[in-house]
Coordinates of N, CA, C and O (backbone and C1' of nucleotides) in Angstrom, one line a residue:
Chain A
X1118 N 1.1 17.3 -6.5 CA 2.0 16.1 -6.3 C 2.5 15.6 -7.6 O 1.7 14.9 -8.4
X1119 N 3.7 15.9 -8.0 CA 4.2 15.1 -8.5 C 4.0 14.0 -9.4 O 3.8 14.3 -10.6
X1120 N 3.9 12.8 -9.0 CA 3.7 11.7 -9.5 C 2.4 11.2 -9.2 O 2.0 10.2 -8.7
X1121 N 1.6 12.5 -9.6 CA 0.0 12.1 -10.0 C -0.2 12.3 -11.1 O -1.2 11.7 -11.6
X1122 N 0.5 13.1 -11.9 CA -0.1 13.4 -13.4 C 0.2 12.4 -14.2 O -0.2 12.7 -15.3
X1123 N 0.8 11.2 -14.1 CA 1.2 10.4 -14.6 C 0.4 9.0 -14.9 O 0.9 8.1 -14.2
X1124 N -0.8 8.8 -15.9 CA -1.8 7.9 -16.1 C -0.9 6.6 -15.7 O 0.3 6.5 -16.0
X1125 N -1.7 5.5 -14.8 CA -1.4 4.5 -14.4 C -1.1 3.7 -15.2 O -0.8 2.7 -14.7
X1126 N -1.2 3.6 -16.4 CA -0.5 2.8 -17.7 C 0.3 2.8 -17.4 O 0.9 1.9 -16.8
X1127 N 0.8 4.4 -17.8 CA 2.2 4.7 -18.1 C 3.5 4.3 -17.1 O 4.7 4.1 -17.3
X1128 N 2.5 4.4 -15.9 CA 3.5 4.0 -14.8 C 4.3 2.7 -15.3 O 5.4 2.6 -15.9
X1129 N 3.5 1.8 -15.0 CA 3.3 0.6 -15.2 C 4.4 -0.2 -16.4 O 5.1 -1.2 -16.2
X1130 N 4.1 0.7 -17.6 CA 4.8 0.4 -18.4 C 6.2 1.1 -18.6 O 6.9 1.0 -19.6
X1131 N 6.5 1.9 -17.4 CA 7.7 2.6 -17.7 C 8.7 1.9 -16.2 O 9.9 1.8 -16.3
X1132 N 8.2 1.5 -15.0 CA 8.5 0.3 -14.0 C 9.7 -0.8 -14.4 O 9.3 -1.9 -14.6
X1133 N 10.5 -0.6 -14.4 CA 11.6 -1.5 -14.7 C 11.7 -2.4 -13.7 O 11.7 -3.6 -13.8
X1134 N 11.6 -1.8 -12.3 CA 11.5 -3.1 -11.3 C 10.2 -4.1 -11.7 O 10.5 -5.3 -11.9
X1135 N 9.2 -3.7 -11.9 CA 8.1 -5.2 -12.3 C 8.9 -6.2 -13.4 O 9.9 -6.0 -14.1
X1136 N 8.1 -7.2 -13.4 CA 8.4 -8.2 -14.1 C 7.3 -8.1 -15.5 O 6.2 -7.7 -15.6
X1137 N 8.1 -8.5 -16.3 CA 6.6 -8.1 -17.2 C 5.6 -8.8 -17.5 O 5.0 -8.7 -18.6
X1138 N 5.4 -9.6 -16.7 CA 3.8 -10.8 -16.7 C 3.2 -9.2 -15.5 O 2.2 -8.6 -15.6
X1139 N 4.3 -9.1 -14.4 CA 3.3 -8.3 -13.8 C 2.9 -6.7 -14.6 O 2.1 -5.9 -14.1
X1140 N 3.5 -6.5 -15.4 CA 3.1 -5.7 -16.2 C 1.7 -5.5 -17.0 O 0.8 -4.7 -17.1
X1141 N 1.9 -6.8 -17.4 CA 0.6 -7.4 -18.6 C -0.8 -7.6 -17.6 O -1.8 -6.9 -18.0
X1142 N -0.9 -8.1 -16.8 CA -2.0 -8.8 -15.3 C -2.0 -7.2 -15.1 O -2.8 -6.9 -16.0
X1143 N -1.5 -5.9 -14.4 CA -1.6 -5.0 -14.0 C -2.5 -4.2 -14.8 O -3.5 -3.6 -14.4
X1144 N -2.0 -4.4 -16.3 CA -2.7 -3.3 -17.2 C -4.2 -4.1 -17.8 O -5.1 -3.9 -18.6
X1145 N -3.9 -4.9 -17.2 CA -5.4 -5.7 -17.3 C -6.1 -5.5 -16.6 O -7.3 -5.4 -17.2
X1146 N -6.0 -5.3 -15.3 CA -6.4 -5.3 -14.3 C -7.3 -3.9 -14.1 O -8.4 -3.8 -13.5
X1147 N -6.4 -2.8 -15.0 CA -7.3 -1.2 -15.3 C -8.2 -1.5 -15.8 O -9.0 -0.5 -15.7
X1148 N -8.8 -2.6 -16.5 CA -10.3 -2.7 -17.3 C -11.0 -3.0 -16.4 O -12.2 -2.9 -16.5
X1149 N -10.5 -3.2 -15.3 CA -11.8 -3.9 -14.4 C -12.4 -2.3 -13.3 O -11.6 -1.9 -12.5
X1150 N -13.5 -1.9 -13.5 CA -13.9 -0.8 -13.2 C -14.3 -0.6 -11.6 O -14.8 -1.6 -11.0
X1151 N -14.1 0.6 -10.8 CA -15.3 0.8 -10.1 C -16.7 0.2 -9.9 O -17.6 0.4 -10.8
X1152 N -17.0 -0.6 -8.6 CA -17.9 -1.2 -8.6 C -18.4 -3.2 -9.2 O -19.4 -3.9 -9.2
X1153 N -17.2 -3.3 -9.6 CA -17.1 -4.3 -10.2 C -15.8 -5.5 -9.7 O -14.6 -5.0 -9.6
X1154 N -16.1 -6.8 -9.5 CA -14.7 -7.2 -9.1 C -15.1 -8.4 -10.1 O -16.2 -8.5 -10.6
X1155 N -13.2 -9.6 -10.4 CA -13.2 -10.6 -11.6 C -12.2 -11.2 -10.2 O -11.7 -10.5 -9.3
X1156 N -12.3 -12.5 -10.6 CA -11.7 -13.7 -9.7 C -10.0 -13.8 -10.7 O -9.7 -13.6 -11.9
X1157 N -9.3 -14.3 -9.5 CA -7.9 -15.1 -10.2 C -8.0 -15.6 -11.3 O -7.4 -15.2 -12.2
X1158 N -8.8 -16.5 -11.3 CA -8.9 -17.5 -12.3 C -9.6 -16.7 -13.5 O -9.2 -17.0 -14.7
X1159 N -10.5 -15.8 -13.5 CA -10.4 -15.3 -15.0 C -10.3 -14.0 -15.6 O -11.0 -13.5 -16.5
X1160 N -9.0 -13.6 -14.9 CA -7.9 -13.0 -15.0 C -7.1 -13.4 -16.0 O -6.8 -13.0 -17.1
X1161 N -6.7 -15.0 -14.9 CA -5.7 -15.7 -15.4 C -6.1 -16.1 -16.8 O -5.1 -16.4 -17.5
X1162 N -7.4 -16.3 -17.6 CA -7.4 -17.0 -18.9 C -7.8 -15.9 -19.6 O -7.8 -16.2 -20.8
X1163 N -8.1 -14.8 -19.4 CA -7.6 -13.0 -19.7 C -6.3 -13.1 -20.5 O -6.1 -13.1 -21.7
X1164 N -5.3 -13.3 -19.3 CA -3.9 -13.1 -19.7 C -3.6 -14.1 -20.9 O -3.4 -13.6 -21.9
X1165 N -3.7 -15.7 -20.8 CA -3.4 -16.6 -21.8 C -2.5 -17.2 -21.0 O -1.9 -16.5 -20.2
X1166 N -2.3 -18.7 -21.0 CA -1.2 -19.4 -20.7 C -0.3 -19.5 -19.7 O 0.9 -19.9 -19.6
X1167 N -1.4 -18.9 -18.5 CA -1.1 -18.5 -17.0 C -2.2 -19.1 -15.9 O -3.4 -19.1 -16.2
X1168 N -1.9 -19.3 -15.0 CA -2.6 -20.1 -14.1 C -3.1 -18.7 -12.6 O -2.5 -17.7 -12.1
X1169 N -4.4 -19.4 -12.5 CA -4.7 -18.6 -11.2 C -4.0 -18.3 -9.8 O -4.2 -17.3 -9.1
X1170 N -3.1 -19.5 -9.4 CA -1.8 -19.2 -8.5 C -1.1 -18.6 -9.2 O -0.1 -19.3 -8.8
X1171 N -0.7 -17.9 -9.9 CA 0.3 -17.1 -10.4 C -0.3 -15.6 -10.2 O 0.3 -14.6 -9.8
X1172 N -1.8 -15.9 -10.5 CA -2.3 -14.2 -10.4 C -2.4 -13.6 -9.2 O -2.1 -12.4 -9.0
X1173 N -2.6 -14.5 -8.3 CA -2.6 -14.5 -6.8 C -1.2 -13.6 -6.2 O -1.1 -12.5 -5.7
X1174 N -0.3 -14.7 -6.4 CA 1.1 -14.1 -6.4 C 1.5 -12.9 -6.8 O 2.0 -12.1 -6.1
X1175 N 1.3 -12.7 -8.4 CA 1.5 -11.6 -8.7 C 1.0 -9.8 -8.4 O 1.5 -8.7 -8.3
X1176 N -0.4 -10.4 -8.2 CA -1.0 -9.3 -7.9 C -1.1 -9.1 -6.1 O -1.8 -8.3 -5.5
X1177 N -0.4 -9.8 -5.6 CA 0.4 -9.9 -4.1 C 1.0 -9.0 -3.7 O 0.7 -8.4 -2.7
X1178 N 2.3 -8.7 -4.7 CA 3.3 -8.3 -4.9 C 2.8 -6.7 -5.6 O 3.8 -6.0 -5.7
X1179 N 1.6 -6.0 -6.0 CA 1.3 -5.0 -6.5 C 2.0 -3.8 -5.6 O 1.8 -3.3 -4.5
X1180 N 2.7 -3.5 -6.4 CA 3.3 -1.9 -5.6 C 2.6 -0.4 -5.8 O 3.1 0.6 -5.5
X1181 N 1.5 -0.7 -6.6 CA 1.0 0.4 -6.7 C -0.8 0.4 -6.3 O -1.7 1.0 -6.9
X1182 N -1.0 -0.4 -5.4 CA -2.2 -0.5 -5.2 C -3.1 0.7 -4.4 O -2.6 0.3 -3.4
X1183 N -3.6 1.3 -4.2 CA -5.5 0.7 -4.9 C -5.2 1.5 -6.2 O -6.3 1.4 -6.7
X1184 N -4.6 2.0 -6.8 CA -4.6 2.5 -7.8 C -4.5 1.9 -9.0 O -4.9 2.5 -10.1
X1185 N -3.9 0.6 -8.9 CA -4.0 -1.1 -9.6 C -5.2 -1.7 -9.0 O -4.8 -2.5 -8.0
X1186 N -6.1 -1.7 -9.1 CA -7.0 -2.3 -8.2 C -7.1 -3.9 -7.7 O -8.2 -4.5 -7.8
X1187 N -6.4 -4.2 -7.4 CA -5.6 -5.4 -6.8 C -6.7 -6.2 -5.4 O -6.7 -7.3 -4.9
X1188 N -7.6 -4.8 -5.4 CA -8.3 -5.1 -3.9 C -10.4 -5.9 -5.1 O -11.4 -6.3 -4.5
X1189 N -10.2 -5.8 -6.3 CA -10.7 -6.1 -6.7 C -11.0 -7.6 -7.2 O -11.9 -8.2 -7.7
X1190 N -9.8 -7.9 -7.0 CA -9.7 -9.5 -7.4 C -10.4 -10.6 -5.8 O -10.2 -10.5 -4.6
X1191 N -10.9 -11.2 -6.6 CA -11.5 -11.9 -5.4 C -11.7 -13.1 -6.0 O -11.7 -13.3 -7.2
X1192 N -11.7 -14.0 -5.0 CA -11.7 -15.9 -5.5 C -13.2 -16.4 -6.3 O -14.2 -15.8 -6.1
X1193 N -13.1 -17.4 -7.2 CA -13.9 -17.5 -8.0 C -15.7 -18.1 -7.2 O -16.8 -18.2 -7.6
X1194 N -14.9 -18.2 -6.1 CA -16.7 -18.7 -5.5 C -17.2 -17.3 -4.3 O -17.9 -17.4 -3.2
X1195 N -16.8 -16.3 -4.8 CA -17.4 -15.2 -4.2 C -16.6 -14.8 -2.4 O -16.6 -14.1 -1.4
X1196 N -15.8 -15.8 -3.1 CA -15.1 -15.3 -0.9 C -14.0 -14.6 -1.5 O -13.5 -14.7 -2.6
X1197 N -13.7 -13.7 -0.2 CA -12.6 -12.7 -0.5 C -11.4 -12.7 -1.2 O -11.2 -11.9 -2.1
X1198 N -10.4 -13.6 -0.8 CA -9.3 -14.0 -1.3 C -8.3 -13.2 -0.2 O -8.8 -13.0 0.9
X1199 N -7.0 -12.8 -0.4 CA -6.4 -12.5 0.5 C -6.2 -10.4 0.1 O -6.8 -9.9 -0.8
X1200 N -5.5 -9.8 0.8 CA -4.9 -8.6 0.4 C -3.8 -8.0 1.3 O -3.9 -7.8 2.5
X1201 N -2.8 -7.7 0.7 CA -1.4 -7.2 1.4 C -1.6 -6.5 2.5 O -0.9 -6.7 3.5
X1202 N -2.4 -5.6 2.4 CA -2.1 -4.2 3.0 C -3.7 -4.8 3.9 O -4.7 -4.0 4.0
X1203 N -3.8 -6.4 4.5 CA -5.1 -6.0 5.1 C -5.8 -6.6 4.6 O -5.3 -7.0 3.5
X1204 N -7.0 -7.1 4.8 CA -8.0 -7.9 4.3 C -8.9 -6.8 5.0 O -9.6 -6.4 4.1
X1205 N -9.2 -6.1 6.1 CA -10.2 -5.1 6.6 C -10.0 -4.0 5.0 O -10.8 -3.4 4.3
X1206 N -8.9 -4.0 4.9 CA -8.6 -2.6 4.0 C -9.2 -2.9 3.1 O -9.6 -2.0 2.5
X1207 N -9.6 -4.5 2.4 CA -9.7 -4.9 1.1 C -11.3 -4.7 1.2 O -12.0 -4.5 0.2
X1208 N -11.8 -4.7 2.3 CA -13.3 -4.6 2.4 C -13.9 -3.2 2.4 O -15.0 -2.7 2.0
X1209 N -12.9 -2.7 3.0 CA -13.1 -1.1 3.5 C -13.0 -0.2 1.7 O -13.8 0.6 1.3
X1210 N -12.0 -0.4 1.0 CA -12.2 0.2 -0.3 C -13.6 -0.8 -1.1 O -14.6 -0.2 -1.5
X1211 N -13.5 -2.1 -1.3 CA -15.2 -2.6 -1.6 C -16.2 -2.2 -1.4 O -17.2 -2.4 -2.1
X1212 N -16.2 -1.6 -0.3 CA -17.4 -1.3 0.2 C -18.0 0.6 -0.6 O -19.1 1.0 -1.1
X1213 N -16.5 1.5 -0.4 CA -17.1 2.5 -1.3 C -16.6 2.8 -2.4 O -16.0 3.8 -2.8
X1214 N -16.9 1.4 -3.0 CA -17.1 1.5 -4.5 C -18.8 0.8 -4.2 O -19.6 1.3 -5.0
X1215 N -19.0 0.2 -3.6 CA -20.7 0.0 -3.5 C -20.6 -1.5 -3.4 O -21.6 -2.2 -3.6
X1216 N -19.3 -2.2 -3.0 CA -19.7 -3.7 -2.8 C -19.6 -3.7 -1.4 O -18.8 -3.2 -0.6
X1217 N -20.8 -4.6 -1.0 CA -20.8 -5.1 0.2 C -20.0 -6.6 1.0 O -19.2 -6.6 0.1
X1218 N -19.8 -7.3 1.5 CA -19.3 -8.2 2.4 C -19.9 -8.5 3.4 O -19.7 -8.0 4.5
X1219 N -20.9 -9.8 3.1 CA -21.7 -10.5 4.3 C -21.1 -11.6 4.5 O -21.1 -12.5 3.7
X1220 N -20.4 -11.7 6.1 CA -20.5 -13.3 6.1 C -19.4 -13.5 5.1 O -19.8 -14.5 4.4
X1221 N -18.2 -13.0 4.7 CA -17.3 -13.7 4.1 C -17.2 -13.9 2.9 O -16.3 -14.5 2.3
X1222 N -18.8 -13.3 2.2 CA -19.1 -13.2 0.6 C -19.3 -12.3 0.0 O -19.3 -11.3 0.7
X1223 N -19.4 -12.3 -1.2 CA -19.2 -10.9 -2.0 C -20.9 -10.9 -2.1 O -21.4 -11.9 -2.4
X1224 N -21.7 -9.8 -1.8 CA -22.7 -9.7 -2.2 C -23.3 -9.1 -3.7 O -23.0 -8.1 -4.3
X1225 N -24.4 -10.4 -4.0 CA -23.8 -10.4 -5.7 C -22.9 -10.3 -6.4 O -22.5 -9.6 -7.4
X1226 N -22.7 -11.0 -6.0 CA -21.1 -11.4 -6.6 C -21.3 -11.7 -7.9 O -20.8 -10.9 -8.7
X1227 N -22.1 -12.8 -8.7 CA -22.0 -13.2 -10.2 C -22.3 -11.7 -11.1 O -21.7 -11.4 -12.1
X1228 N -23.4 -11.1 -10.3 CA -23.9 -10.0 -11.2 C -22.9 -8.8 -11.1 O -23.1 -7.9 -11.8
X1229 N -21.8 -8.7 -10.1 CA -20.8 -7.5 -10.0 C -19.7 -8.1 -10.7 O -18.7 -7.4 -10.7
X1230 N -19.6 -9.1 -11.2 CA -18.6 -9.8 -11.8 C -17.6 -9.1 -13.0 O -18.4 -9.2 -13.9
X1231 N -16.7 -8.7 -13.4 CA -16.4 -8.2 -14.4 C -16.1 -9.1 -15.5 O -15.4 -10.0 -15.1
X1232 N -16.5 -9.0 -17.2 CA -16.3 -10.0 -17.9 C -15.5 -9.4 -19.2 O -16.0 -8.8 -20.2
X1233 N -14.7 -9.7 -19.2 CA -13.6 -9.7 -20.4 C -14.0 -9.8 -21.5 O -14.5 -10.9 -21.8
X1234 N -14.1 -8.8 -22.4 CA -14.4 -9.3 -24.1 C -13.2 -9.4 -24.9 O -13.3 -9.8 -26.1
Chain B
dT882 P 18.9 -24.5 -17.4 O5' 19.0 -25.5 -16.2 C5' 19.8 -26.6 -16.1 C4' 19.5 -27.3 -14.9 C3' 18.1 -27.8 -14.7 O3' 18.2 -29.1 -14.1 C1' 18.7 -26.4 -12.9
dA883 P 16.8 -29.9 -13.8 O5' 16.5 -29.7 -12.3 C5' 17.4 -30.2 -11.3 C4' 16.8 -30.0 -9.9 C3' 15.4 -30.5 -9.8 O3' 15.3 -31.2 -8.5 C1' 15.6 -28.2 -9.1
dT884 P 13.9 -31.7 -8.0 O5' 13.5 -30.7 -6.9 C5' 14.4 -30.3 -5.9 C4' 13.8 -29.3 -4.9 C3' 12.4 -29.7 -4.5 O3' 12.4 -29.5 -3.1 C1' 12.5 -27.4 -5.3
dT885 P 11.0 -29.8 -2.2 O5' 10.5 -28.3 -2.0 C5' 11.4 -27.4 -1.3 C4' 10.7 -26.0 -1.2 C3' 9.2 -26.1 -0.6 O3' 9.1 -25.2 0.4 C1' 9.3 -24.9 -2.6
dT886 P 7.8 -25.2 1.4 O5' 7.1 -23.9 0.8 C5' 7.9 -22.7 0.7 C4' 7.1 -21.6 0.0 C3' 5.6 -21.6 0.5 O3' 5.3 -20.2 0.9 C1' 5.8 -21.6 -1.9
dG887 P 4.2 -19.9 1.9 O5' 3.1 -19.4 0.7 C5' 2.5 -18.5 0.7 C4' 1.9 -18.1 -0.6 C3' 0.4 -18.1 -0.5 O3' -0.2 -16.9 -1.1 C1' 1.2 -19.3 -2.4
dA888 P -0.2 -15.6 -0.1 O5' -1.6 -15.0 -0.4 C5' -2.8 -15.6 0.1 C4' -4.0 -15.2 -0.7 C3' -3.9 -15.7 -2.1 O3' -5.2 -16.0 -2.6 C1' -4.1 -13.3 -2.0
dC889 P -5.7 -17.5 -2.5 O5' -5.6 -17.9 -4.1 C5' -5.8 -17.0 -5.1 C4' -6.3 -17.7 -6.3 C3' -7.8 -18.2 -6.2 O3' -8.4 -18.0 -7.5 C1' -6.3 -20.0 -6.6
dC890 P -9.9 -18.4 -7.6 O5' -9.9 -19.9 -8.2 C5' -9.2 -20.1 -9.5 C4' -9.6 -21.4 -10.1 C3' -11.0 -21.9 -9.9 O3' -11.5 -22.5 -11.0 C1' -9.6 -23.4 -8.9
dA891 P -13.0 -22.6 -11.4 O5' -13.2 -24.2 -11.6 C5' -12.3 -24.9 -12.4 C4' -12.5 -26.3 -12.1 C3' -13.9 -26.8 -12.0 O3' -14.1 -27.9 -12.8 C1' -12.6 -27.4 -10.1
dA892 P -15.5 -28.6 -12.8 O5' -15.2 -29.9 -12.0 C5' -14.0 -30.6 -12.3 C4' -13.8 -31.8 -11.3 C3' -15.1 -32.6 -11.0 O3' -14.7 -33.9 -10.9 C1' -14.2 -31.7 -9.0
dG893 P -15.9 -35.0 -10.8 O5' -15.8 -35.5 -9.3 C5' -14.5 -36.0 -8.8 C4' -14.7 -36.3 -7.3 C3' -16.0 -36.9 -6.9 O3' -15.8 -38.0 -6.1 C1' -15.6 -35.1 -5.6
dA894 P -16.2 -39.5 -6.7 O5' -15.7 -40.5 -5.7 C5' -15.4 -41.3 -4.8 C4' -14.1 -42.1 -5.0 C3' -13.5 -42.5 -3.7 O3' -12.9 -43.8 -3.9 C1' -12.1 -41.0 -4.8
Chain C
dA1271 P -23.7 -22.6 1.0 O5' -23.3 -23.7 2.1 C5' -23.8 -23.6 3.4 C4' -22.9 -24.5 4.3 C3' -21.4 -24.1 4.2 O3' -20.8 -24.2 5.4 C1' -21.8 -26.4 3.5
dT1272 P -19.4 -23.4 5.7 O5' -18.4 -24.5 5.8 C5' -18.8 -25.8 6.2 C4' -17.7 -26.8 6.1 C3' -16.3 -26.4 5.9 O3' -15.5 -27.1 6.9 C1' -16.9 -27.9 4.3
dC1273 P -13.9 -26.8 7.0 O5' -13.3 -28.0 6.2 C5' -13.4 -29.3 6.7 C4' -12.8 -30.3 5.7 C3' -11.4 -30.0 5.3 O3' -10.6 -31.2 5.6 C1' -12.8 -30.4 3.4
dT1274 P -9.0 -31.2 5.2 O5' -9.0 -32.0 3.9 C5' -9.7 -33.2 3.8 C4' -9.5 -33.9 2.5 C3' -8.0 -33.8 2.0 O3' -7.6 -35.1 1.5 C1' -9.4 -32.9 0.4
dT1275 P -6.1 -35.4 1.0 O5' -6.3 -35.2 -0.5 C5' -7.2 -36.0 -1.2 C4' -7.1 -35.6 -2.7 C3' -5.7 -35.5 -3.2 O3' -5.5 -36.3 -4.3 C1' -7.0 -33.6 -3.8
dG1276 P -4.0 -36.6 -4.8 O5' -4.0 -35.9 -6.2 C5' -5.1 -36.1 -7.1 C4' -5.1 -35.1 -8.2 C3' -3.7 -34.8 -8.8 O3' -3.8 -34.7 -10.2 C1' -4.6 -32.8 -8.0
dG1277 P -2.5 -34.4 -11.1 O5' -2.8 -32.9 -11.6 C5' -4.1 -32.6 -12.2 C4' -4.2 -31.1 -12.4 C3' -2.9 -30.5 -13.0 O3' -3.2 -29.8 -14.2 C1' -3.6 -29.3 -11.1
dC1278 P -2.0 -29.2 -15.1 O5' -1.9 -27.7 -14.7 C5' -3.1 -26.9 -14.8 C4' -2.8 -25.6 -14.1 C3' -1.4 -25.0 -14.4 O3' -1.6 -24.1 -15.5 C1' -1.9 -24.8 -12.0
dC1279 P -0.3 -23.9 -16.4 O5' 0.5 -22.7 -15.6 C5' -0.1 -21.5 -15.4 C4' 0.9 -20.6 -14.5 C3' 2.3 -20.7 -15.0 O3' 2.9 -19.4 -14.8 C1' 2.2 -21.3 -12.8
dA1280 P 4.0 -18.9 -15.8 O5' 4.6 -17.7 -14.9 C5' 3.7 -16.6 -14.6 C4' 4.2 -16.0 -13.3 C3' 5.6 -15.5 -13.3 O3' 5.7 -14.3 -12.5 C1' 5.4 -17.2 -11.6
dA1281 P 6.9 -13.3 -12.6 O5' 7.5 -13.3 -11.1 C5' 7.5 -14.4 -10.4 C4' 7.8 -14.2 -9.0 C3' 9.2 -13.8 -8.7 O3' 9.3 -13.2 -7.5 C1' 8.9 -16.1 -8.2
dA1282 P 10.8 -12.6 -6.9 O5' 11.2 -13.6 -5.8 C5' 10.2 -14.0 -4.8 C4' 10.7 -15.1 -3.9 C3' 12.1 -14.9 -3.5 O3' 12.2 -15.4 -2.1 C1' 11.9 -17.0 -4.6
dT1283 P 13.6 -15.1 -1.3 O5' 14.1 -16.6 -1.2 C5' 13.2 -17.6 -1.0 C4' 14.0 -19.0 -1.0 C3' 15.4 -18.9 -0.6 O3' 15.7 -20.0 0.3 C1' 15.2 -20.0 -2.6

DNA sequence: TATTTGACCAAGA
DNA sequence: ATCTTGGCCAAAT
């Protein structure tokens, strides 16, 4: 296929339809690994001088998801948050990456947390 | 240019 | 634990 050999950076930054906040939030968003999810909000102080309803929005609008892992962002007190394509879908890729979903929460959530250096 | 909308967040009248 | 409120900010209208 095609438009597989093409590292998800590159995509990303070669996308003229995105906007380029969602450029910047996207390619951020590749640090955040397998097995690991980071909330809106510290995303949002990731990026600089952007607010956690903006990340929400933006990463809404992901056109290249799960491959932007978009299904990884989840709200700062361990509940899901929302996902385009599904909130079942958003649980169903969490889950085989190894996070679980009890009851509406992320299981260990602080300790799967991903943290920005 | 102004207003409205949302996959949010922190604090608590 | 749940709800409200004020704040937040990019996009769409």
């Amino acid at each position: 296929m095609a438009g597989q050999r093409e590292r998800p950076e590159q995509k990303i930054a070669n996308d003229r339809s995105l906007t380029a906040y969602q450029r910047r939030c996207y390619a951020l968003l590749l640090n955040v690994p397998s097995g690991k999810v980071v909330s809106y909000g510290d995303l949002a102080k990731a990026l600089k001088n952007t607010g956690a309803r903006a990340v929400g929005r933006c990463v809404g609008a992901n056109p290249y998801a799960p491959e932007v892992p978009c299904h990884r962002v989840v709200r700062s007190d361990g509940k899901l948050g929302g996902y385009s394509g599904g909130i079942n879908k958003k649980i169903k890729l969490l889950r085989s990456e190894g996070i679980e979903v009890k009851g509406g929460q992320i299981d260990g959530f602080q300790e799967k947390r991903h943290r920005f250096n």
